[in-house]
PDB file of C-alpha atoms in Angstrom:
ATOM      1  CA  MET A  60    -105.755 -43.144  52.200  1.00  0.00           C
ATOM      2  CA  PRO A  61    -108.615 -42.055  49.930  1.00  0.00           C
ATOM      3  CA  ALA A  62    -107.624 -40.487  46.607  1.00  0.00           C
ATOM      4  CA  ALA A  63    -109.119 -37.086  47.550  1.00  0.00           C
ATOM      5  CA  ALA A  64    -107.094 -36.942  50.781  1.00  0.00           C
ATOM      6  CA  ALA A  65    -103.916 -37.940  48.948  1.00  0.00           C
ATOM      7  CA  GLY A  66    -104.553 -35.209  46.365  1.00  0.00           C
ATOM      8  CA  ARG A  67    -105.024 -32.598  49.094  1.00  0.00           C
ATOM      9  CA  SER A  68    -101.851 -33.740  50.838  1.00  0.00           C
ATOM     10  CA  SER A  69     -99.896 -33.489  47.594  1.00  0.00           C
ATOM     11  CA  ALA A  70    -101.331 -30.026  46.852  1.00  0.00           C
ATOM     12  CA  LEU A  71    -100.426 -28.824  50.345  1.00  0.00           C
ATOM     13  CA  ARG A  72     -96.881 -30.087  49.895  1.00  0.00           C
ATOM     14  CA  VAL A  73     -96.579 -28.195  46.590  1.00  0.00           C
ATOM     15  CA  CYS A  74     -97.982 -25.052  48.251  1.00  0.00           C
ATOM     16  CA  ALA A  75     -95.464 -25.390  51.082  1.00  0.00           C
ATOM     17  CA  TRP A  76     -92.594 -25.537  48.558  1.00  0.00           C
ATOM     18  CA  CYS A  77     -94.039 -22.488  46.766  1.00  0.00           C
ATOM     19  CA  VAL A  78     -94.092 -20.561  50.044  1.00  0.00           C
ATOM     20  CA  ILE A  79     -90.523 -21.654  50.811  1.00  0.00           C
ATOM     21  CA  ALA A  80     -89.336 -20.502  47.361  1.00  0.00           C
ATOM     22  CA  VAL A  81     -91.079 -17.116  47.669  1.00  0.00           C
ATOM     23  CA  LEU A  82     -89.780 -16.560  51.205  1.00  0.00           C
ATOM     24  CA  GLY A  83     -86.306 -17.563  50.028  1.00  0.00           C
ATOM     25  CA  GLU A  84     -86.411 -14.962  47.248  1.00  0.00           C
ATOM     26  CA  ILE A  85     -87.664 -12.313  49.680  1.00  0.00           C
ATOM     27  CA  GLY A  86     -84.734 -13.154  51.948  1.00  0.00           C
ATOM     28  CA  LEU A  87     -82.281 -12.930  49.048  1.00  0.00           C
ATOM     29  CA  TYR A  88     -83.705  -9.548  48.021  1.00  0.00           C
ATOM     30  CA  ALA A  89     -83.432  -8.286  51.601  1.00  0.00           C
ATOM     31  CA  SER A  90     -79.790  -9.396  51.701  1.00  0.00           C
ATOM     32  CA  TYR A  91     -78.995  -6.674  49.152  1.00  0.00           C
ATOM     33  CA  ARG A  92     -80.437  -3.926  51.339  1.00  0.00           C
ATOM     34  CA  GLY A  93     -78.269  -0.860  50.841  1.00  0.00           C
ATOM     35  CA  HIS A  94     -76.465  -2.295  47.771  1.00  0.00           C
ATOM     36  CA  ASP A  95     -78.763  -1.317  44.878  1.00  0.00           C
ATOM     37  CA  ALA A  96     -80.993  -4.268  45.701  1.00  0.00           C
ATOM     38  CA  ARG A  97     -83.167  -4.261  42.593  1.00  0.00           C
ATOM     39  CA  PHE A  98     -80.261  -4.282  40.134  1.00  0.00           C
ATOM     40  CA  HIS A  99     -78.214  -6.956  41.917  1.00  0.00           C
ATOM     41  CA  TRP A 100     -81.154  -9.174  42.855  1.00  0.00           C
ATOM     42  CA  PHE A 101     -82.540  -9.139  39.305  1.00  0.00           C
ATOM     43  CA  THR A 102     -79.158  -9.755  37.663  1.00  0.00           C
ATOM     44  CA  HIS A 103     -78.371 -12.832  39.705  1.00  0.00           C
ATOM     45  CA  PHE A 104     -81.975 -14.053  39.697  1.00  0.00           C
ATOM     46  CA  PHE A 105     -82.219 -13.893  35.889  1.00  0.00           C
ATOM     47  CA  VAL A 106     -78.838 -15.584  35.392  1.00  0.00           C
ATOM     48  CA  GLY A 107     -79.383 -18.314  38.008  1.00  0.00           C
ATOM     49  CA  ALA A 108     -82.996 -18.952  37.059  1.00  0.00           C
ATOM     50  CA  SER A 109     -82.081 -19.094  33.352  1.00  0.00           C
ATOM     51  CA  LEU A 110     -79.515 -21.805  33.958  1.00  0.00           C
ATOM     52  CA  ALA A 111     -81.993 -23.632  36.200  1.00  0.00           C
ATOM     53  CA  LEU A 112     -84.626 -23.505  33.433  1.00  0.00           C
ATOM     54  CA  VAL A 113     -82.175 -24.939  30.889  1.00  0.00           C
ATOM     55  CA  VAL A 114     -81.309 -27.772  33.279  1.00  0.00           C
ATOM     56  CA  MET A 115     -85.018 -28.283  34.037  1.00  0.00           C
ATOM     57  CA  ALA A 116     -85.758 -28.544  30.294  1.00  0.00           C
ATOM     58  CA  LEU A 117     -82.989 -31.117  29.806  1.00  0.00           C
ATOM     59  CA  VAL A 118     -84.101 -33.174  32.819  1.00  0.00           C
ATOM     60  CA  ALA A 119     -87.782 -33.011  31.821  1.00  0.00           C
ATOM     61  CA  ALA A 120     -86.938 -34.132  28.283  1.00  0.00           C
ATOM     62  CA  ARG A 121     -84.847 -36.990  29.675  1.00  0.00           C
ATOM     63  CA  ILE A 122     -87.343 -38.261  32.274  1.00  0.00           C
ATOM     64  CA  ARG A 123     -90.359 -37.398  30.093  1.00  0.00           C
ATOM     65  CA  ARG A 124     -92.257 -35.534  32.769  1.00  0.00           C
ATOM     66  CA  PRO A 125     -92.017 -32.122  34.480  1.00  0.00           C
ATOM     67  CA  VAL A 126     -89.302 -31.735  37.085  1.00  0.00           C
ATOM     68  CA  PRO A 127     -90.393 -31.981  40.715  1.00  0.00           C
ATOM     69  CA  LEU A 128     -90.577 -28.755  42.736  1.00  0.00           C
ATOM     70  CA  PRO A 129     -90.147 -26.404  39.764  1.00  0.00           C
ATOM     71  CA  LEU A 130     -89.940 -23.219  41.866  1.00  0.00           C
ATOM     72  CA  VAL A 131     -87.069 -24.546  43.961  1.00  0.00           C
ATOM     73  CA  TRP A 132     -84.725 -25.009  40.973  1.00  0.00           C
ATOM     74  CA  PRO A 133     -84.600 -21.268  40.064  1.00  0.00           C
ATOM     75  CA  LEU A 134     -84.121 -20.423  43.752  1.00  0.00           C
ATOM     76  CA  LEU A 135     -81.119 -22.749  43.909  1.00  0.00           C
ATOM     77  CA  GLY A 136     -79.749 -21.297  40.664  1.00  0.00           C
ATOM     78  CA  HIS A 137     -80.148 -17.818  42.127  1.00  0.00           C
ATOM     79  CA  VAL A 138     -78.232 -18.819  45.271  1.00  0.00           C
ATOM     80  CA  VAL A 139     -75.368 -20.207  43.159  1.00  0.00           C
ATOM     81  CA  ALA A 140     -75.262 -17.053  41.005  1.00  0.00           C
ATOM     82  CA  MET A 141     -75.111 -14.748  44.025  1.00  0.00           C
ATOM     83  CA  PHE A 142     -72.838 -16.875  46.234  1.00  0.00           C
ATOM     84  CA  PRO A 143     -69.912 -14.405  46.064  1.00  0.00           C
ATOM     85  CA  ASP A 144     -72.213 -11.812  47.628  1.00  0.00           C
ATOM     86  CA  PHE A 145     -72.460 -14.017  50.706  1.00  0.00           C
ATOM     87  CA  LEU A 146     -68.655 -13.984  50.787  1.00  0.00           C
ATOM     88  CA  PHE A 147     -68.712 -10.196  50.326  1.00  0.00           C
ATOM     89  CA  ALA A 148     -70.983  -9.913  53.372  1.00  0.00           C
ATOM     90  CA  ALA A 149     -68.263 -11.829  55.253  1.00  0.00           C
ATOM     91  CA  ASP A 150     -65.700  -9.156  54.199  1.00  0.00           C
ATOM     92  CA  ILE A 151     -64.226 -11.115  51.282  1.00  0.00           C
ATOM     93  CA  ALA A 152     -63.838  -8.712  48.368  1.00  0.00           C
ATOM     94  CA  HIS A 153     -65.090  -9.579  44.902  1.00  0.00           C
ATOM     95  CA  GLN A 154     -62.423 -11.019  42.623  1.00  0.00           C
ATOM     96  CA  ARG A 155     -62.391 -12.198  39.002  1.00  0.00           C
ATOM     97  CA  TRP A 156     -62.301 -15.914  39.932  1.00  0.00           C
ATOM     98  CA  MET A 157     -65.811 -15.486  41.348  1.00  0.00           C
ATOM     99  CA  ASP A 158     -67.079 -15.605  37.777  1.00  0.00           C
ATOM    100  CA  VAL A 159     -67.119 -19.395  38.234  1.00  0.00           C
ATOM    101  CA  PHE A 160     -70.423 -18.714  40.037  1.00  0.00           C
ATOM    102  CA  LEU A 161     -72.382 -18.214  36.816  1.00  0.00           C
ATOM    103  CA  GLY A 162     -70.397 -15.162  35.771  1.00  0.00           C
ATOM    104  CA  HIS A 163     -71.043 -13.335  39.030  1.00  0.00           C
ATOM    105  CA  ILE A 164     -68.823 -10.361  38.172  1.00  0.00           C
ATOM    106  CA  SER A 165     -69.134 -10.180  34.376  1.00  0.00           C
ATOM    107  CA  THR A 166     -72.921 -10.510  34.290  1.00  0.00           C
ATOM    108  CA  HIS A 167     -73.169  -6.910  35.499  1.00  0.00           C
ATOM    109  CA  PHE A 168     -71.405  -5.621  32.395  1.00  0.00           C
ATOM    110  CA  VAL A 169     -73.342  -7.159  29.484  1.00  0.00           C
ATOM    111  CA  PRO A 170     -74.832  -4.665  27.032  1.00  0.00           C
ATOM    112  CA  GLY A 171     -78.395  -3.919  28.006  1.00  0.00           C
ATOM    113  CA  ARG A 172     -77.743  -5.055  31.564  1.00  0.00           C
ATOM    114  CA  ASN A 173     -80.876  -6.494  33.192  1.00  0.00           C
ATOM    115  CA  LEU A 174     -83.002  -6.090  30.069  1.00  0.00           C
ATOM    116  CA  THR A 175     -80.646  -8.505  28.309  1.00  0.00           C
ATOM    117  CA  TRP A 176     -80.804 -10.979  31.194  1.00  0.00           C
ATOM    118  CA  TYR A 177     -84.599 -10.667  31.279  1.00  0.00           C
ATOM    119  CA  LEU A 178     -84.776 -11.615  27.598  1.00  0.00           C
ATOM    120  CA  VAL A 179     -82.424 -14.561  28.198  1.00  0.00           C
ATOM    121  CA  PHE A 180     -84.623 -15.633  31.121  1.00  0.00           C
ATOM    122  CA  LEU A 181     -87.774 -15.424  28.955  1.00  0.00           C
ATOM    123  CA  ALA A 182     -86.111 -17.501  26.216  1.00  0.00           C
ATOM    124  CA  CYS A 183     -85.105 -20.161  28.766  1.00  0.00           C
ATOM    125  CA  LEU A 184     -88.602 -20.170  30.267  1.00  0.00           C
ATOM    126  CA  GLY A 185     -90.024 -20.576  26.767  1.00  0.00           C
ATOM    127  CA  ALA A 186     -87.677 -23.495  26.117  1.00  0.00           C
ATOM    128  CA  TYR A 187     -88.757 -25.238  29.326  1.00  0.00           C
ATOM    129  CA  LEU A 188     -92.437 -24.688  28.530  1.00  0.00           C
ATOM    130  CA  ALA A 189     -91.889 -25.990  24.977  1.00  0.00           C
ATOM    131  CA  VAL A 190     -90.377 -29.174  26.411  1.00  0.00           C
ATOM    132  CA  LEU A 191     -93.394 -29.568  28.712  1.00  0.00           C
ATOM    133  CA  ASP A 192     -95.726 -29.006  25.781  1.00  0.00           C
ATOM    134  CA  ARG A 193     -93.955 -31.720  23.777  1.00  0.00           C
ATOM    135  CA  LEU A 194     -94.497 -34.161  26.624  1.00  0.00           C
ATOM    136  CA  GLY A 195     -98.213 -34.018  25.929  1.00  0.00           C
ATOM    137  CA  PRO A 196    -100.965 -34.782  28.450  1.00  0.00           C
ATOM    138  CA  GLN A 197     -99.558 -38.204  29.355  1.00  0.00           C
ATOM    139  CA  GLY A 198     -96.272 -36.644  30.500  1.00  0.00           C
ATOM    140  CA  ARG A 199     -97.956 -33.929  32.516  1.00  0.00           C
TER     141      ARG A 199
END
């Protein structure tokens, strides 16, 4: 396969994963319909994506290159953080033990609420980008 065709194939694969991640987030947002969607979606997105970014930074530093499919990791972190809400949709009430899913209950009660989680998310994103920057051009 010529190099140009291989590059196009790789770019299309990355675009497909981007579309999947965006559609996944749209689906997660829609799942909160009627339950203060913006607040709940943002809380669990920021918490899950922040943890994903920390893990991504550690993995990238270890393997000395960016992680594959970087938009999928925050989506998976978001799903873990909101998992008790899937149980809630199945008529299982929220309980304290559900905090094992990235603090699912307690994350709603931090001072500053989503502004705090947004700042945590930005710090984690900055950490991941700093790791990528340290890799230099050969690692990217």
